[in-house]
Short mmCIF file of C-alpha atoms and ligand atoms in Angstrom, two decimals:
data_model
loop_
_atom_site.label_atom_id
_atom_site.label_comp_id
_atom_site.label_asym_id
_atom_site.label_seq_id
_atom_site.Cartn_x
_atom_site.Cartn_y
_atom_site.Cartn_z
CA MET A 1 71.24 66.82 98.09
CA LEU A 2 71.82 64.85 95.47
CA THR A 3 75.03 63.94 92.97
CA ASP A 4 74.96 62.91 89.77
CA SER A 5 77.78 60.84 89.12
CA HIS A 6 77.93 61.42 85.00
CA ALA A 7 77.07 63.88 82.70
CA HIS A 8 78.90 64.91 79.98
CA LEU A 9 77.95 68.67 80.55
CA ASP A 10 80.72 70.19 77.71
CA MET A 11 77.28 68.56 75.54
CA LEU A 12 75.38 70.90 77.38
CA GLU A 13 77.58 74.39 76.99
CA GLU A 14 75.27 76.13 74.99
CA ASP A 15 72.24 76.21 77.69
CA LEU A 16 75.14 75.14 80.53
CA ASP A 17 73.41 78.47 83.29
CA GLY A 18 69.96 77.19 82.70
CA VAL A 19 71.61 73.37 83.12
CA LEU A 20 72.98 74.24 86.58
CA ARG A 21 70.25 76.92 87.98
CA ARG A 22 67.81 73.76 87.65
CA ALA A 23 70.23 71.16 89.06
CA ARG A 24 70.13 73.41 91.75
CA GLU A 25 66.85 73.79 92.13
CA ALA A 26 66.37 69.99 92.02
CA GLY A 27 68.82 69.46 94.95
CA VAL A 28 71.78 68.44 92.44
CA ARG A 29 74.44 69.78 93.94
CA ARG A 30 77.59 67.77 92.82
CA ILE A 31 78.15 66.93 89.20
CA ILE A 32 80.94 64.69 87.79
CA THR A 33 81.28 65.72 84.17
CA ILE A 34 82.97 62.94 82.15
CA GLY A 35 85.86 63.14 78.89
CA VAL A 36 85.20 60.88 76.20
CA ASP A 37 88.48 62.50 74.56
CA LEU A 38 91.59 64.30 74.96
CA GLU A 39 89.71 67.70 73.22
CA SER A 40 86.24 66.75 76.19
CA SER A 41 88.25 66.03 78.65
CA SER A 42 90.30 68.92 78.57
CA ARG A 43 86.51 71.00 78.46
CA ALA A 44 85.37 68.71 81.23
CA VAL A 45 88.53 70.03 83.47
CA ARG A 46 88.17 73.71 82.08
CA MET A 47 84.62 73.55 83.84
CA ALA A 48 85.36 71.85 86.50
CA GLU A 49 87.77 74.71 87.59
CA ARG A 50 85.05 77.48 87.18
CA LEU A 51 81.90 76.07 88.40
CA GLY A 52 81.64 75.01 91.89
CA GLY A 53 80.25 71.72 92.80
CA VAL A 54 81.34 70.08 89.45
CA PHE A 55 84.40 67.72 89.05
CA ALA A 56 85.97 66.33 85.95
CA ALA A 57 86.69 62.70 84.66
CA VAL A 58 88.85 62.23 81.98
CA GLY A 59 89.75 59.45 79.40
CA PHE A 60 89.03 57.67 76.18
CA HIS A 61 85.43 56.18 75.49
CA PRO A 62 85.69 53.32 73.87
CA HIS A 63 84.16 54.58 70.81
CA ASP A 64 86.67 56.87 70.36
CA ALA A 65 89.85 54.30 71.57
CA ALA A 66 90.93 53.91 67.47
CA ASP A 67 92.27 57.99 68.02
CA ALA A 68 93.97 56.97 71.24
CA ASP A 69 97.64 57.21 70.50
CA LYS A 70 100.57 57.45 73.02
CA GLU A 71 101.01 60.79 72.80
CA GLN A 72 97.12 61.51 73.34
CA LEU A 73 97.62 59.13 76.22
CA ALA A 74 100.29 61.34 77.60
CA ALA A 75 98.29 64.06 77.36
CA LEU A 76 95.74 62.74 79.25
CA SER A 77 98.00 61.81 81.91
CA GLU A 78 99.36 65.21 82.44
CA LEU A 79 95.88 66.72 82.52
CA ALA A 80 94.52 63.94 85.09
CA LEU A 81 96.88 65.30 87.45
CA HIS A 82 94.56 68.67 87.72
CA PRO A 83 93.10 68.66 91.22
CA ARG A 84 89.41 68.82 89.79
CA VAL A 85 90.11 65.33 87.98
CA VAL A 86 88.21 63.28 90.39
CA ALA A 87 88.10 60.19 88.40
CA TRP A 88 89.67 58.30 84.92
CA GLY A 89 87.11 57.14 82.47
CA GLU A 90 85.07 57.16 80.61
CA ILE A 91 86.59 53.65 79.58
CA GLY A 92 85.66 50.46 78.75
CA LEU A 93 84.28 48.04 75.66
CA ASP A 94 81.25 48.86 73.49
CA PHE A 95 80.85 45.68 71.91
CA TYR A 96 77.34 47.21 70.24
CA ARG A 97 78.29 50.10 68.51
CA ARG A 98 81.78 49.16 67.54
CA LEU A 99 82.97 52.00 66.59
CA SER A 100 86.12 51.09 67.13
CA PRO A 101 87.83 47.58 66.61
CA PRO A 102 87.51 45.20 69.41
CA ASP A 103 90.85 44.43 69.77
CA ARG A 104 92.22 48.38 69.89
CA GLN A 105 89.22 49.04 72.54
CA GLU A 106 90.96 46.29 74.92
CA GLU A 107 94.08 47.74 74.10
CA VAL A 108 93.45 51.07 75.11
CA PHE A 109 91.05 50.13 77.76
CA ARG A 110 93.69 48.06 79.68
CA ALA A 111 96.24 51.09 79.08
CA GLN A 112 94.15 53.65 80.57
CA LEU A 113 93.73 51.10 83.32
CA GLU A 114 97.15 51.24 84.41
CA ARG A 115 97.50 54.67 83.94
CA ALA A 116 94.61 55.42 86.27
CA GLY A 117 96.19 52.76 88.76
CA ASP A 118 99.49 54.23 88.49
CA LEU A 119 97.71 58.07 89.63
CA GLY A 120 95.45 56.79 92.36
CA LEU A 121 92.30 57.45 90.19
CA PRO A 122 89.28 55.54 90.52
CA VAL A 123 87.81 54.54 86.84
CA VAL A 124 84.32 55.26 85.39
CA ILE A 125 83.71 52.11 83.35
CA HIS A 126 81.39 51.98 79.78
CA ASP A 127 80.17 48.39 79.38
CA ARG A 128 77.93 47.83 76.64
CA ASP A 129 77.02 44.07 75.40
CA ALA A 130 80.74 43.38 76.57
CA HIS A 131 79.94 41.92 79.97
CA ASP A 132 82.34 39.03 80.35
CA GLU A 133 85.52 40.98 78.58
CA VAL A 134 85.17 43.92 80.90
CA LEU A 135 84.26 41.84 84.05
CA SER A 136 87.42 39.49 83.39
CA ILE A 137 89.72 42.41 82.31
CA LEU A 138 88.93 43.97 85.95
CA ARG A 139 89.08 40.52 87.29
CA ARG A 140 93.18 41.00 85.74
CA MET A 141 93.95 43.83 86.28
CA GLY A 142 91.17 46.92 88.29
CA THR A 143 90.55 44.76 91.59
CA GLY A 144 90.38 46.77 95.12
CA PRO A 145 88.35 48.72 97.17
CA GLY A 146 86.37 52.05 95.94
CA ARG A 147 88.44 50.91 92.44
CA GLY A 148 85.55 52.34 90.04
CA VAL A 149 81.90 52.16 88.89
CA ILE A 150 80.51 50.72 86.69
CA HIS A 151 78.46 53.56 84.91
CA CYS A 152 75.02 53.56 83.21
CA PHE A 153 74.69 49.79 84.76
CA SER A 154 72.75 47.63 82.38
CA GLY A 155 73.56 44.11 83.00
CA ASP A 156 71.66 41.79 86.03
CA LEU A 157 71.87 41.65 89.59
CA ASP A 158 74.55 38.70 89.61
CA LEU A 159 76.88 40.57 87.23
CA ALA A 160 76.29 43.87 89.37
CA MET A 161 77.15 41.50 92.65
CA ALA A 162 80.28 40.38 90.55
CA PHE A 163 81.69 44.30 89.99
CA ILE A 164 80.58 44.87 93.47
CA ASP A 165 82.59 42.16 94.69
CA LEU A 166 85.84 43.69 92.76
CA GLY A 167 85.41 46.72 94.36
CA TYR A 168 83.41 48.83 92.36
CA TYR A 169 80.09 50.86 92.92
CA ILE A 170 77.06 50.00 90.48
CA SER A 171 75.31 53.30 89.01
CA ILE A 172 71.75 53.14 87.99
CA PRO A 173 70.82 55.60 84.99
CA GLY A 174 67.41 56.79 83.89
CA THR A 175 66.74 53.76 82.29
CA VAL A 176 65.19 52.51 85.58
CA THR A 177 62.04 54.56 85.06
CA PHE A 178 61.51 52.93 81.78
CA PRO A 179 58.73 50.39 81.73
CA ASN A 180 60.79 47.68 80.19
CA ALA A 181 63.72 47.70 82.34
CA ALA A 182 62.96 44.56 84.62
CA ARG A 183 66.46 43.67 84.56
CA VAL A 184 67.95 47.60 86.25
CA ARG A 185 65.08 47.78 88.34
CA GLU A 186 66.03 44.30 90.46
CA THR A 187 69.71 45.34 90.31
CA ALA A 188 68.61 49.02 91.50
CA LYS A 189 65.93 47.53 94.60
CA ASN A 190 68.93 44.74 95.29
CA ILE A 191 72.13 45.78 95.36
CA PRO A 192 73.64 47.20 98.55
CA LEU A 193 72.74 50.72 99.05
CA GLU A 194 76.33 51.36 99.76
CA ARG A 195 77.51 50.46 96.68
CA LEU A 196 74.86 52.57 94.58
CA LEU A 197 75.63 55.98 92.49
CA VAL A 198 73.11 57.52 90.64
CA GLU A 199 73.51 58.90 87.23
CA THR A 200 71.83 61.04 83.83
CA ASP A 201 74.52 60.32 81.09
CA ALA A 202 73.14 63.53 80.15
CA PRO A 203 72.33 64.81 77.34
CA PHE A 204 71.16 61.16 76.97
CA LEU A 205 68.96 58.89 78.33
CA ALA A 206 66.53 61.01 79.75
CA PRO A 207 64.38 59.18 82.27
CA VAL A 208 60.73 59.06 82.37
CA PRO A 209 58.80 61.44 82.77
CA MET A 210 61.42 63.78 80.47
CA ARG A 211 62.03 60.74 78.18
CA GLY A 212 62.51 61.70 74.95
CA LYS A 213 63.93 64.98 75.71
CA ARG A 214 67.64 66.42 75.81
CA ASN A 215 68.52 64.83 79.26
CA GLU A 216 70.11 67.21 82.54
CA PRO A 217 71.74 66.59 86.01
CA ALA A 218 67.96 68.11 87.38
CA TYR A 219 66.17 64.82 86.01
CA VAL A 220 68.38 62.52 88.30
CA LYS A 221 66.24 63.34 90.76
CA TRP A 222 63.23 61.12 88.72
CA THR A 223 65.59 58.16 88.88
CA ALA A 224 66.10 58.53 92.49
CA LEU A 225 62.59 58.63 93.28
CA GLU A 226 62.62 55.08 91.23
CA ILE A 227 64.82 54.00 93.40
CA ALA A 228 63.29 55.33 96.61
CA ARG A 229 59.82 53.44 95.27
CA LEU A 230 61.65 50.47 94.68
CA ARG A 231 63.40 50.06 97.75
CA GLY A 232 60.36 51.38 99.81
CA ILE A 233 62.70 53.98 101.63
CA PRO A 234 62.16 57.86 101.51
CA LEU A 235 63.88 60.11 98.81
CA ASP A 236 65.88 61.56 101.02
CA GLU A 237 67.74 58.24 102.50
CA VAL A 238 68.52 57.37 98.66
CA ALA A 239 69.88 61.32 97.87
CA ARG A 240 72.02 61.33 100.84
CA LEU A 241 73.37 57.73 101.15
CA SER A 242 74.30 58.17 96.85
CA THR A 243 75.70 61.17 97.67
CA GLU A 244 78.03 59.95 100.40
CA ASN A 245 78.98 57.06 98.10
CA ALA A 246 80.05 59.65 95.53
CA ALA A 247 82.10 61.32 98.06
CA ARG A 248 83.95 58.01 99.11
CA LEU A 249 84.49 57.40 95.60
CA PHE A 250 85.86 60.18 94.13
CA GLY A 251 87.16 61.41 97.41
CA LEU A 252 85.10 64.55 97.28
CA ASN A 253 85.28 67.10 100.41
CA SER A 254 82.31 68.82 102.10
CA ASP A 255 83.28 71.90 101.18
CA ASP A 256 81.92 72.03 97.71
CA PRO A 257 79.14 72.04 97.27
CA SER A 258 79.16 76.18 96.32
NI1 LIG D 1 78.79 58.61 79.37
#
């Protein structure tokens, strides 16, 4: 059994039945579907409400930080009370594309860390070209056991260990299968197995051999396979441990996969 710890199912809605069927056939029994703004967060919650094995995270992506005013954050806090909401995210900093001004990104990131802390929800962190800033903000206000996950991890092993020391899990995406991904492979091979999650970030970043296609949760098995190969352990063990880790982090019960 596999858990896709990070997918955007609301972006796959036109083919959702097929996506979920192929996920089941691939052994993917749990999917965390992630919001990036108020609208997609509500859609994530509605999906989690009606689909067995699907859980929601709500949050403002750094790209959308410019739109996150007080009212929208208050509305998100309301949504976050729903029993199928298992995390706050994705939130963080993106200094690569800078679609929202960096100051605004930091402000909205900190505000959301505070709210997640108040609600006792783990956080799903997006960090692109902002490693030092994300690390120092989390050091100041996001520390503690099971505090969250660094999604689509793109740093090096030292950075991964620094996040792990703060209480975070590291989620390995399909990029681990890319030929030029030496850093991600080194991380996937060496971090403690009890802190490892796997994800697709579907519909983005499909792993080899599906690279270039639209990504979907079924393809998380290619990522898990590559990690098993790198670590010299059976696929089953990667699947079991990463699923247990996700269940621990997100507080998922054994009654759900459907
Ligand atoms: Ni994402």
